[in-house]
Amino acid sequence: MCPDCGAEIVTDATTAATFCVFCHNPTIIPARLSGEYRPSRVIPFKISKEAAQKAFKDWCRKKPLVPAEFKSRPQMEKITGMYLPFWLHDCLASGTLHANAQKIRRWRSGSYEYTETRYFQLFRDGDMRFAGVPADGSSKMDDNMMDLLEPYDYDQMVDFSMSYLSGYLAEKYDVDKDIVWPRIKERVANDTITQLMSTARGYDSIQVTHKEVRIKSKQVHYTLLPVWMLIYKHGDKKYLFAMNGQTGKVVGNLPISFGRVAAWFGGIAAAVFATIFTIMGVIL
Amino acid sequence: MKKLFVLVIVMLFLLLNALPGFGQVVLDTGLKVYDYADLFTREEEDALMEKAQRIASEKRMDVVVVTTDDTYGKSSMDYADDFFDYNGFGYGPGYDGVLLLIDIGDRMAWISTHGKGLRVFSDSRIDNILDKMEGHLKNDRFYKAADVFLDRVDYYLLSGFKKSVKHIPVYLVISVVVAGISVGVMASHNKGRKTVTADTYLDRESVRLRDNRDIYIRTSVTKRDISSSSGSSGGRSSTHRSSSGRSHGGGGRSF
């Protein structure tokens, strides 16, 4: 029920904040934001709707293969601001790395080229802490797409309050923190190894012979992060445009117009052909 | 005295006769193919003649094929140059032309260039022609070798534009590949790019290395002979002066 005009509001099972279709008043469903569903923190929107629309337009302009109708004005009107549920994990990682490494030096003397290879063995073992590694907690959203929206600036993160949701849509999580844990673990493990590798400098090649990472999750924060979104249907496929509502970073899978692909392909091929033909005519 | 004079004349005549080019002053320069060593069959000779005459008239450049089993003590180069000069080959004031000598006595092939031919047939191009002929010469396929020579001459005498036309299929393939890659890159830009790195969420202060050892094991040194690699001569044409005083280019190879 809309608290303003009394109309029935139809929502998804995961919708936590929406608009009344009749009076357009923002509506929050408190039950979906309390108890275990109460977010501990939130990053408020920093990008206005107008700025988001402009960014969308600029972005489309740089994509020559997108169909024209995708860039149209009515399409842009549909951009909506939404708070999406994320799990932010603080982790402790211990990593062990063994590797073989070589330094190679080449020089000439007389009619010979000499190659000197010096062989080393590297041992690394260390601890490090990762803070706020995010994983999206909404099954509606594509995980990889959400990963691409990163990073958010956690300095602007504040304690959660209902008042931030006013005027935006909001979702509650439907993927539990234990379910996203393997994804987090894999990510942290890779980052730990990369970190240890970065301490091995000055080698021309490195081969890892042994690696091992142990990870402990110290804390998980249920956090709402701001995203501008646009869902677009082209044929029977759905495409998503999403924008980090804090930093303005844009991701999305865009539809591709085959007409445009063909035109660009033909144009480039013709230009390349003409260029080679002319250049070779002069050279030969 | 008179007898001596006659004897000298006769001797001179015999000597001159022994040298091709002097004795055969009335050589028909329109034939283009002179098979003194008899390496071609009648039909092969006709085919080569026809081709050489066509190229010569189309390109305004004399094209000559000579075979011999005896160079009368001359080097292949001198024999080829003299054959060209003293028989009156060459078109225009610069005596433009190119001549292939197959010297079966020394098993040597020599390409001699004259006038404009000097510029067209650079050292690297002559090398290229000889490369293509070498296999045929080694296996005594002389007709095939001469035919290859004529084809390459024909090709090099095309203008750059016309040569370019011959390579259209290659250009087409390159164009299609480049366009395909470009459109592929454009399409891939329709997706987002990852902007987080391994240290985005890392607390830099927290990194503690318990073990950080680089242990030197051993050194190995290998050496490689690089003396054989030398640069090629690009578009240069090296020249020499023949007994007639004219300038010639050319190159040869034994087979």
Coordinates of C-alpha atoms in Angstrom, one line a residue:
Chain A
M1 CA 0.0 0.0 0.0
C2 CA 1.3 3.4 -0.9
P3 CA 1.3 5.5 2.3
D4 CA 0.4 8.6 0.3
C5 CA -2.4 7.7 -2.1
G6 CA -3.4 4.3 -0.8
A7 CA -2.9 2.5 -4.1
E8 CA -1.6 -1.1 -4.1
I9 CA 2.1 -1.4 -4.9
V10 CA 3.2 -4.4 -6.8
T11 CA 6.9 -5.4 -6.2
D12 CA 9.4 -8.2 -6.6
A13 CA 10.1 -10.3 -3.6
T14 CA 13.5 -8.5 -3.3
T15 CA 12.5 -4.9 -3.8
A16 CA 13.2 -2.8 -0.8
A17 CA 12.5 0.7 -2.2
T18 CA 10.5 1.7 -5.2
F19 CA 8.0 4.3 -6.6
C20 CA 4.2 4.3 -6.4
V21 CA 3.1 3.9 -10.1
F22 CA 0.1 6.3 -9.4
C23 CA 1.5 9.2 -7.4
H24 CA 5.2 8.6 -8.1
N25 CA 6.0 9.0 -4.4
P26 CA 9.0 7.0 -3.2
T27 CA 8.1 4.0 -1.2
I28 CA 10.2 2.0 1.2
I29 CA 9.3 -1.4 2.4
P30 CA 10.9 -1.4 5.9
A31 CA 10.5 -5.1 6.4
R32 CA 12.9 -5.7 3.6
L33 CA 15.6 -3.5 5.2
S34 CA 15.4 -4.6 8.8
G35 CA 16.7 -7.5 10.9
E36 CA 19.1 -9.6 9.0
Y37 CA 18.4 -7.5 5.9
R38 CA 19.4 -4.2 7.5
P39 CA 22.5 -3.0 5.6
S40 CA 25.3 -1.9 7.8
R41 CA 26.6 0.7 5.5
V42 CA 25.8 2.6 2.3
I43 CA 27.6 4.7 -0.3
P44 CA 25.1 7.5 -1.4
F45 CA 24.6 8.5 -5.0
K46 CA 27.1 11.1 -6.2
I47 CA 26.0 11.2 -9.8
S48 CA 22.7 12.9 -10.7
K49 CA 20.3 11.5 -13.1
E50 CA 21.1 14.2 -15.7
A51 CA 24.8 13.5 -15.3
A52 CA 24.1 9.8 -15.8
Q53 CA 22.1 10.4 -18.9
K54 CA 24.8 12.6 -20.3
A55 CA 27.4 10.0 -19.5
F56 CA 25.3 7.4 -21.3
K57 CA 25.0 9.6 -24.4
D58 CA 28.8 10.3 -24.5
W59 CA 29.5 6.6 -24.0
C60 CA 27.2 5.6 -26.9
R61 CA 28.8 8.2 -29.1
K62 CA 32.1 6.4 -28.8
K63 CA 30.6 3.0 -29.8
P64 CA 30.2 3.0 -33.5
L65 CA 28.5 -0.4 -33.7
V66 CA 25.5 0.3 -31.5
P67 CA 22.1 0.6 -33.3
A68 CA 20.8 4.1 -33.5
E69 CA 17.6 3.4 -31.6
F70 CA 19.6 2.4 -28.6
K71 CA 20.9 6.0 -28.3
S72 CA 17.5 7.6 -28.6
R73 CA 16.0 10.0 -26.0
P74 CA 13.1 7.8 -24.7
Q75 CA 15.7 5.1 -24.1
M76 CA 17.7 7.5 -22.0
E77 CA 14.6 8.5 -19.9
K78 CA 14.5 4.9 -18.6
I79 CA 17.8 5.2 -16.7
T80 CA 17.1 4.4 -13.1
G81 CA 19.1 4.8 -10.0
M82 CA 19.2 1.7 -7.8
Y83 CA 20.9 0.6 -4.6
L84 CA 22.3 -2.9 -5.0
P85 CA 23.2 -5.2 -2.2
F86 CA 26.9 -6.1 -2.0
W87 CA 28.9 -8.2 0.5
L88 CA 32.2 -6.5 1.5
H89 CA 34.6 -8.9 3.0
D90 CA 37.7 -8.0 5.2
C91 CA 40.2 -10.8 4.9
L92 CA 43.5 -11.9 6.2
A93 CA 45.7 -13.8 3.7
S94 CA 48.9 -15.7 4.1
G95 CA 50.7 -16.7 1.0
T96 CA 53.7 -18.9 0.1
L97 CA 55.4 -18.7 -3.2
H98 CA 58.4 -20.6 -4.6
A99 CA 59.7 -19.8 -8.1
N100 CA 62.6 -20.3 -10.5
A101 CA 63.9 -17.1 -12.1
Q102 CA 66.4 -16.1 -14.6
K103 CA 68.4 -13.0 -15.5
I104 CA 69.6 -12.9 -19.1
R105 CA 72.4 -10.8 -20.6
R106 CA 73.5 -10.7 -24.2
W107 CA 76.5 -9.1 -25.9
R108 CA 78.6 -9.4 -29.0
S109 CA 82.3 -10.0 -29.2
G110 CA 83.9 -10.5 -32.6
S111 CA 81.6 -12.7 -34.7
Y112 CA 79.9 -14.3 -31.8
E113 CA 76.8 -13.4 -29.8
Y114 CA 77.0 -14.5 -26.1
T115 CA 74.1 -15.2 -23.9
E116 CA 74.6 -15.4 -20.2
T117 CA 71.8 -16.8 -18.1
R118 CA 71.9 -16.6 -14.3
Y119 CA 69.6 -18.9 -12.4
F120 CA 67.9 -18.0 -9.1
Q121 CA 65.5 -19.6 -6.7
L122 CA 63.0 -17.3 -5.1
F123 CA 61.2 -17.9 -1.7
R124 CA 58.4 -15.6 -0.6
D125 CA 56.1 -16.0 2.4
G126 CA 54.0 -13.2 3.8
D127 CA 50.8 -12.0 5.4
M128 CA 48.5 -9.2 4.2
R129 CA 45.1 -7.8 4.9
F130 CA 42.4 -7.0 2.3
A131 CA 39.5 -4.6 3.2
G132 CA 36.1 -4.5 1.6
V133 CA 36.5 -7.0 -1.2
P134 CA 33.1 -6.8 -2.8
A135 CA 30.7 -9.5 -4.2
D136 CA 27.3 -8.7 -5.5
G137 CA 24.4 -10.2 -3.4
S138 CA 21.7 -10.0 -6.0
S139 CA 20.9 -13.0 -8.2
K140 CA 19.3 -10.7 -10.7
M141 CA 22.6 -9.1 -11.6
D142 CA 25.4 -10.6 -13.6
D143 CA 28.4 -11.1 -11.3
N144 CA 31.0 -10.3 -13.9
M145 CA 29.1 -7.1 -14.9
M146 CA 29.0 -6.0 -11.3
D147 CA 32.7 -6.7 -10.8
L148 CA 33.4 -4.3 -13.7
L149 CA 31.7 -1.5 -11.9
E150 CA 34.4 -1.5 -9.3
P151 CA 36.1 0.2 -7.6
Y152 CA 33.9 2.2 -5.2
D153 CA 35.6 4.8 -3.0
Y154 CA 35.0 3.5 0.5
D155 CA 36.0 6.8 2.1
Q156 CA 32.5 8.1 1.3
M157 CA 30.8 5.1 2.9
V158 CA 28.4 6.0 5.7
D159 CA 26.3 4.1 8.2
F160 CA 23.1 3.0 6.7
S161 CA 20.0 5.1 7.1
M162 CA 16.6 4.8 5.3
S163 CA 16.8 8.4 4.2
Y164 CA 19.4 7.7 1.6
L165 CA 17.0 5.5 -0.3
S166 CA 14.4 8.1 -0.9
G167 CA 14.0 8.7 -4.7
Y168 CA 15.8 5.5 -5.7
L169 CA 15.0 1.9 -6.1
A170 CA 16.6 -0.5 -3.8
E171 CA 17.1 -4.3 -3.7
K172 CA 17.7 -6.6 -0.8
Y173 CA 20.2 -9.4 -1.0
D174 CA 19.0 -12.9 -2.1
V175 CA 22.5 -14.5 -2.3
D176 CA 23.9 -15.2 1.1
K177 CA 27.4 -14.2 2.2
D178 CA 28.5 -17.8 2.5
I179 CA 27.5 -18.4 -1.1
V180 CA 29.7 -15.5 -2.4
W181 CA 32.6 -16.6 -0.2
P182 CA 34.3 -18.9 -2.8
R183 CA 34.4 -16.1 -5.3
I184 CA 35.9 -13.7 -2.8
K185 CA 38.5 -16.4 -1.8
E186 CA 39.6 -17.0 -5.3
R187 CA 40.0 -13.3 -5.9
V188 CA 42.0 -12.7 -2.7
A189 CA 44.2 -15.7 -3.4
N190 CA 45.0 -14.4 -6.9
D191 CA 45.7 -10.9 -5.5
T192 CA 47.9 -12.3 -2.8
I193 CA 50.1 -14.2 -5.3
T194 CA 50.3 -11.2 -7.5
Q195 CA 51.4 -9.2 -4.5
L196 CA 54.1 -11.7 -3.7
M197 CA 55.2 -11.9 -7.3
S198 CA 55.6 -8.1 -7.4
T199 CA 58.4 -8.3 -4.8
A200 CA 60.5 -10.3 -7.3
R201 CA 62.1 -7.5 -9.4
G202 CA 64.7 -7.5 -12.1
Y203 CA 64.2 -10.9 -13.6
D204 CA 63.7 -11.6 -17.3
S205 CA 61.5 -14.7 -16.6
I206 CA 59.9 -16.3 -13.6
Q207 CA 58.3 -19.7 -13.3
V208 CA 56.2 -20.4 -10.2
T209 CA 56.9 -23.9 -8.8
H210 CA 54.8 -23.8 -5.7
K211 CA 52.1 -21.5 -4.4
E212 CA 49.7 -21.7 -1.5
V213 CA 47.3 -19.2 0.1
R214 CA 45.4 -19.4 3.3
I215 CA 42.6 -16.9 3.8
K216 CA 40.5 -16.0 6.8
S217 CA 37.4 -13.8 6.6
K218 CA 37.5 -11.4 9.5
Q219 CA 34.4 -9.4 8.8
V220 CA 31.5 -9.1 6.3
H221 CA 29.6 -5.9 5.8
Y222 CA 26.3 -5.9 4.1
T223 CA 26.4 -2.7 2.0
L224 CA 24.2 -1.0 -0.5
L225 CA 26.1 0.5 -3.4
P226 CA 24.6 3.0 -5.9
V227 CA 24.2 2.0 -9.6
W228 CA 22.5 3.8 -12.5
M229 CA 20.9 1.2 -14.8
L230 CA 19.3 0.8 -18.1
I231 CA 17.9 -2.5 -19.4
Y232 CA 17.4 -2.7 -23.2
K233 CA 15.8 -5.3 -25.3
H234 CA 17.1 -5.9 -28.8
G235 CA 15.6 -8.8 -30.6
D236 CA 15.0 -11.3 -27.8
K237 CA 18.2 -10.5 -26.0
K238 CA 18.5 -8.3 -23.0
Y239 CA 21.3 -5.8 -22.7
L240 CA 22.4 -3.9 -19.6
F241 CA 23.9 -0.5 -19.2
A242 CA 25.2 0.2 -15.8
M243 CA 27.1 3.0 -14.2
N244 CA 28.9 3.3 -10.9
G245 CA 26.6 5.9 -9.1
Q246 CA 29.6 7.2 -7.2
T247 CA 32.5 7.4 -9.6
G248 CA 30.6 7.4 -13.0
K249 CA 32.4 4.4 -14.3
V250 CA 30.4 2.8 -17.1
V251 CA 30.0 -0.8 -18.0
G252 CA 27.5 -2.7 -20.1
N253 CA 27.0 -5.2 -22.9
L254 CA 25.8 -3.2 -25.8
P255 CA 23.7 -4.6 -28.7
I256 CA 25.6 -4.7 -32.0
S257 CA 23.9 -3.6 -35.2
F258 CA 24.9 -5.9 -38.1
G259 CA 24.3 -3.2 -40.6
R260 CA 26.8 -1.0 -38.8
V261 CA 29.3 -3.9 -38.5
A262 CA 29.1 -4.5 -42.2
A263 CA 29.4 -0.8 -43.1
W264 CA 32.5 -0.4 -40.9
F265 CA 34.0 -3.7 -42.1
G266 CA 33.6 -2.7 -45.7
G267 CA 34.8 0.8 -45.2
I268 CA 38.0 -0.2 -43.3
A269 CA 38.7 -3.0 -45.8
A270 CA 38.3 -0.6 -48.8
A271 CA 40.5 2.0 -47.1
V272 CA 43.3 -0.5 -46.3
F273 CA 43.1 -1.9 -49.7
A274 CA 43.4 1.4 -51.4
T275 CA 46.3 2.4 -49.2
I276 CA 48.3 -0.8 -49.8
F277 CA 47.6 -0.7 -53.5
T278 CA 48.9 2.9 -53.8
I279 CA 51.9 2.4 -51.6
M280 CA 52.9 -0.8 -53.3
G281 CA 52.4 0.8 -56.7
V282 CA 55.0 3.4 -55.7
I283 CA 57.5 0.9 -54.1
L284 CA 57.5 -1.8 -56.7
Chain B
M1 CA 105.3 -7.9 -99.2
K2 CA 102.0 -8.3 -100.8
K3 CA 101.8 -11.9 -99.8
L4 CA 102.5 -11.0 -96.2
F5 CA 99.7 -8.4 -96.3
V6 CA 97.2 -11.0 -97.6
L7 CA 98.4 -13.4 -94.9
V8 CA 97.8 -10.8 -92.2
I9 CA 94.3 -10.1 -93.6
V10 CA 93.5 -13.7 -93.7
M11 CA 94.8 -14.3 -90.2
L12 CA 92.8 -11.3 -88.9
F13 CA 89.7 -12.6 -90.6
L14 CA 90.1 -16.1 -89.1
L15 CA 90.8 -14.6 -85.7
L16 CA 87.7 -12.3 -85.9
N17 CA 85.6 -15.2 -87.2
A18 CA 86.6 -17.2 -84.2
L19 CA 85.1 -14.6 -81.9
P20 CA 81.3 -14.6 -82.1
G21 CA 80.0 -11.0 -82.5
F22 CA 82.9 -10.1 -84.7
G23 CA 82.5 -12.7 -87.3
Q24 CA 78.7 -12.7 -87.3
V25 CA 78.3 -8.9 -87.8
V26 CA 75.2 -9.6 -89.8
L27 CA 73.5 -11.4 -86.9
D28 CA 69.7 -10.9 -87.0
T29 CA 69.0 -9.0 -83.8
G30 CA 65.3 -9.6 -84.2
L31 CA 65.5 -13.3 -83.3
K32 CA 66.3 -12.7 -79.6
V33 CA 67.2 -16.4 -79.0
Y34 CA 70.6 -17.8 -80.1
D35 CA 71.0 -21.4 -79.1
Y36 CA 74.6 -22.1 -80.0
A37 CA 75.0 -24.8 -77.5
D38 CA 71.8 -26.5 -78.8
L39 CA 70.1 -26.7 -75.4
F40 CA 66.6 -26.2 -76.7
T41 CA 64.4 -28.2 -79.1
R42 CA 63.1 -26.5 -82.2
E43 CA 59.7 -25.9 -80.5
E44 CA 61.2 -24.6 -77.3
E45 CA 63.3 -22.2 -79.2
D46 CA 60.3 -20.9 -81.1
A47 CA 58.3 -20.5 -77.9
L48 CA 61.1 -18.6 -76.2
M49 CA 61.6 -16.4 -79.3
E50 CA 58.0 -15.5 -79.4
K51 CA 57.9 -14.6 -75.8
A52 CA 61.1 -12.6 -75.9
Q53 CA 60.0 -10.7 -79.0
R54 CA 56.7 -9.9 -77.4
I55 CA 58.3 -8.5 -74.2
A56 CA 60.9 -6.6 -76.2
S57 CA 58.3 -4.9 -78.4
E58 CA 55.9 -4.2 -75.5
K59 CA 58.4 -2.9 -73.1
R60 CA 60.8 -1.1 -75.5
M61 CA 63.6 -3.1 -74.0
D62 CA 65.8 -5.6 -75.8
V63 CA 65.5 -9.1 -74.3
V64 CA 68.1 -11.7 -75.5
V65 CA 68.8 -15.3 -74.6
V66 CA 72.2 -16.8 -75.6
T67 CA 73.5 -20.3 -75.0
T68 CA 77.1 -21.3 -75.7
D69 CA 79.5 -24.2 -74.9
D70 CA 82.6 -22.1 -75.5
T71 CA 83.3 -18.6 -74.5
Y72 CA 86.7 -18.5 -76.3
G73 CA 88.6 -17.9 -73.0
K74 CA 86.4 -15.0 -72.0
S75 CA 84.6 -14.8 -68.7
S76 CA 80.9 -15.3 -68.8
M77 CA 80.5 -11.6 -68.0
D78 CA 82.7 -10.4 -70.8
Y79 CA 81.2 -12.8 -73.3
A80 CA 77.7 -11.7 -72.4
D81 CA 78.6 -8.0 -72.5
D82 CA 80.4 -8.3 -75.8
F83 CA 77.7 -10.4 -77.4
F84 CA 75.3 -7.6 -76.6
D85 CA 77.5 -4.7 -77.6
Y86 CA 79.2 -6.0 -80.8
N87 CA 76.0 -7.5 -82.3
G88 CA 74.1 -4.2 -82.0
F89 CA 71.5 -5.1 -79.4
G90 CA 69.7 -2.6 -77.3
Y91 CA 66.9 -0.2 -78.0
G92 CA 67.1 3.6 -78.1
P93 CA 70.1 5.9 -77.5
G94 CA 71.0 4.1 -74.2
Y95 CA 71.0 0.6 -75.8
D96 CA 68.4 -0.5 -73.3
G97 CA 68.3 -4.3 -72.8
V98 CA 68.9 -7.4 -70.8
L99 CA 70.7 -10.6 -71.8
L100 CA 70.8 -14.0 -70.3
L101 CA 73.8 -16.1 -71.1
I102 CA 73.7 -19.9 -70.4
D103 CA 77.4 -20.9 -70.6
I104 CA 77.2 -24.7 -70.6
G105 CA 81.0 -25.1 -70.9
D106 CA 81.6 -23.4 -67.5
R107 CA 78.1 -24.3 -66.3
M108 CA 77.5 -20.7 -65.5
A109 CA 74.5 -18.4 -66.0
W110 CA 75.1 -14.7 -66.4
I111 CA 72.5 -11.9 -66.7
S112 CA 73.9 -8.8 -68.3
T113 CA 72.0 -5.5 -68.2
H114 CA 72.4 -2.4 -70.3
G115 CA 71.0 1.1 -70.5
K116 CA 67.7 1.4 -68.7
G117 CA 67.9 -2.3 -67.9
L118 CA 70.7 -1.4 -65.5
R119 CA 68.3 0.6 -63.4
V120 CA 65.4 -1.8 -63.6
F121 CA 67.4 -4.9 -62.7
S122 CA 69.1 -4.1 -59.4
D123 CA 71.5 -6.6 -57.9
S124 CA 68.8 -8.0 -55.6
R125 CA 66.4 -8.5 -58.5
I126 CA 69.1 -10.2 -60.5
D127 CA 69.8 -12.4 -57.5
N128 CA 66.1 -13.1 -57.3
I129 CA 65.9 -14.2 -60.9
L130 CA 68.9 -16.4 -60.5
D131 CA 67.4 -17.9 -57.4
K132 CA 64.3 -18.9 -59.4
M133 CA 66.4 -20.3 -62.3
E134 CA 69.0 -22.2 -60.2
G135 CA 66.9 -25.3 -59.6
H136 CA 66.1 -25.7 -63.3
L137 CA 69.7 -25.1 -64.4
K138 CA 71.1 -27.7 -62.0
N139 CA 68.7 -30.3 -63.4
D140 CA 69.4 -29.4 -67.0
R141 CA 65.9 -28.0 -67.6
F142 CA 67.3 -25.2 -69.7
Y143 CA 64.1 -24.3 -71.5
K144 CA 62.3 -24.0 -68.1
A145 CA 65.2 -21.8 -66.8
A146 CA 65.1 -19.5 -69.8
D147 CA 61.3 -19.4 -69.6
V148 CA 61.5 -18.4 -65.9
F149 CA 64.0 -15.7 -66.9
L150 CA 61.7 -14.2 -69.5
D151 CA 58.7 -14.3 -67.1
R152 CA 60.6 -12.5 -64.3
V153 CA 62.0 -9.9 -66.8
D154 CA 58.4 -9.3 -68.0
Y155 CA 57.3 -8.9 -64.4
Y156 CA 60.0 -6.4 -63.5
L157 CA 59.5 -4.4 -66.6
L158 CA 55.8 -3.7 -65.5
S159 CA 55.2 -0.3 -64.1
G160 CA 54.8 -0.2 -60.3
F161 CA 51.0 0.2 -60.7
K162 CA 50.7 -2.8 -63.0
K163 CA 52.9 -4.9 -60.6
S164 CA 50.6 -3.9 -57.8
V165 CA 47.6 -5.2 -59.9
K166 CA 49.3 -8.6 -59.9
H167 CA 49.2 -8.8 -56.1
I168 CA 45.5 -7.8 -55.6
P169 CA 44.6 -11.2 -54.0
V170 CA 47.3 -10.7 -51.4
Y171 CA 46.1 -7.1 -50.7
L172 CA 42.5 -8.3 -50.4
V173 CA 43.4 -10.9 -47.8
I174 CA 45.4 -8.3 -45.8
S175 CA 42.5 -5.8 -46.1
V176 CA 39.9 -8.3 -44.9
V177 CA 42.1 -9.4 -42.0
V178 CA 42.8 -5.8 -40.9
A179 CA 39.1 -4.8 -41.2
G180 CA 38.1 -8.0 -39.3
I181 CA 40.5 -7.2 -36.4
S182 CA 39.3 -3.5 -36.3
V183 CA 35.7 -4.4 -36.1
G184 CA 36.5 -7.1 -33.5
V185 CA 38.2 -4.5 -31.4
M186 CA 35.3 -2.2 -31.8
A187 CA 32.9 -4.9 -30.8
S188 CA 35.0 -5.8 -27.8
H189 CA 34.9 -2.1 -26.7
N190 CA 31.1 -2.6 -26.3
K191 CA 31.9 -4.4 -23.1
G192 CA 33.3 -2.8 -20.0
R193 CA 36.9 -3.0 -19.0
K194 CA 38.3 -4.1 -15.7
T195 CA 39.7 -1.2 -13.6
V196 CA 40.6 -3.0 -10.4
T197 CA 44.1 -4.3 -9.9
A198 CA 45.5 -6.7 -7.4
D199 CA 46.1 -4.0 -4.8
T200 CA 42.8 -2.2 -5.0
Y201 CA 41.6 -3.7 -1.8
L202 CA 44.9 -4.4 -0.3
D203 CA 45.9 -2.6 2.9
R204 CA 49.5 -1.7 1.9
E205 CA 50.5 -1.1 5.5
S206 CA 49.6 -4.7 6.4
V207 CA 52.0 -6.5 4.1
R208 CA 54.5 -8.5 6.2
L209 CA 57.0 -10.7 4.4
R210 CA 58.3 -13.5 6.7
D211 CA 60.5 -15.0 4.0
N212 CA 62.0 -13.0 1.1
R213 CA 65.0 -14.8 -0.3
D214 CA 66.5 -14.7 -3.8
I215 CA 69.1 -17.5 -4.0
Y216 CA 71.7 -17.5 -6.8
I217 CA 72.1 -21.0 -8.2
R218 CA 74.4 -21.0 -11.2
T219 CA 75.4 -19.2 -14.5
S220 CA 75.5 -20.6 -18.0
V221 CA 76.9 -18.9 -21.1
T222 CA 76.2 -19.9 -24.7
K223 CA 77.6 -18.4 -27.8
R224 CA 76.3 -18.2 -31.3
D225 CA 78.1 -17.6 -34.6
I226 CA 76.7 -14.5 -36.3
S227 CA 79.4 -13.8 -38.9
S228 CA 77.3 -15.2 -41.8
S229 CA 74.5 -12.7 -41.5
S230 CA 75.2 -9.7 -43.7
G231 CA 72.8 -7.1 -45.2
S232 CA 71.5 -7.4 -48.7
S233 CA 72.2 -4.8 -51.3
G234 CA 68.7 -3.3 -51.5
G235 CA 67.9 -1.5 -54.7
R236 CA 71.5 -0.9 -55.8
S237 CA 72.8 -1.8 -59.2
S238 CA 76.5 -2.4 -59.4
T239 CA 78.1 -1.6 -62.7
H240 CA 81.3 -2.4 -64.7
R241 CA 82.7 -1.2 -68.0
S242 CA 83.1 -3.7 -70.9
S243 CA 85.7 -3.8 -73.7
S244 CA 83.4 -1.6 -75.9
G245 CA 83.6 1.1 -73.2
R246 CA 80.0 1.0 -72.3
S247 CA 78.6 0.5 -68.8
H248 CA 76.9 -2.8 -67.9
G249 CA 75.2 -4.2 -64.9
G250 CA 74.6 -7.9 -64.2
G251 CA 75.2 -10.9 -62.1
G252 CA 75.7 -14.6 -62.5
R253 CA 75.8 -18.0 -60.8
S254 CA 77.4 -21.3 -61.6
F255 CA 75.1 -24.3 -61.6

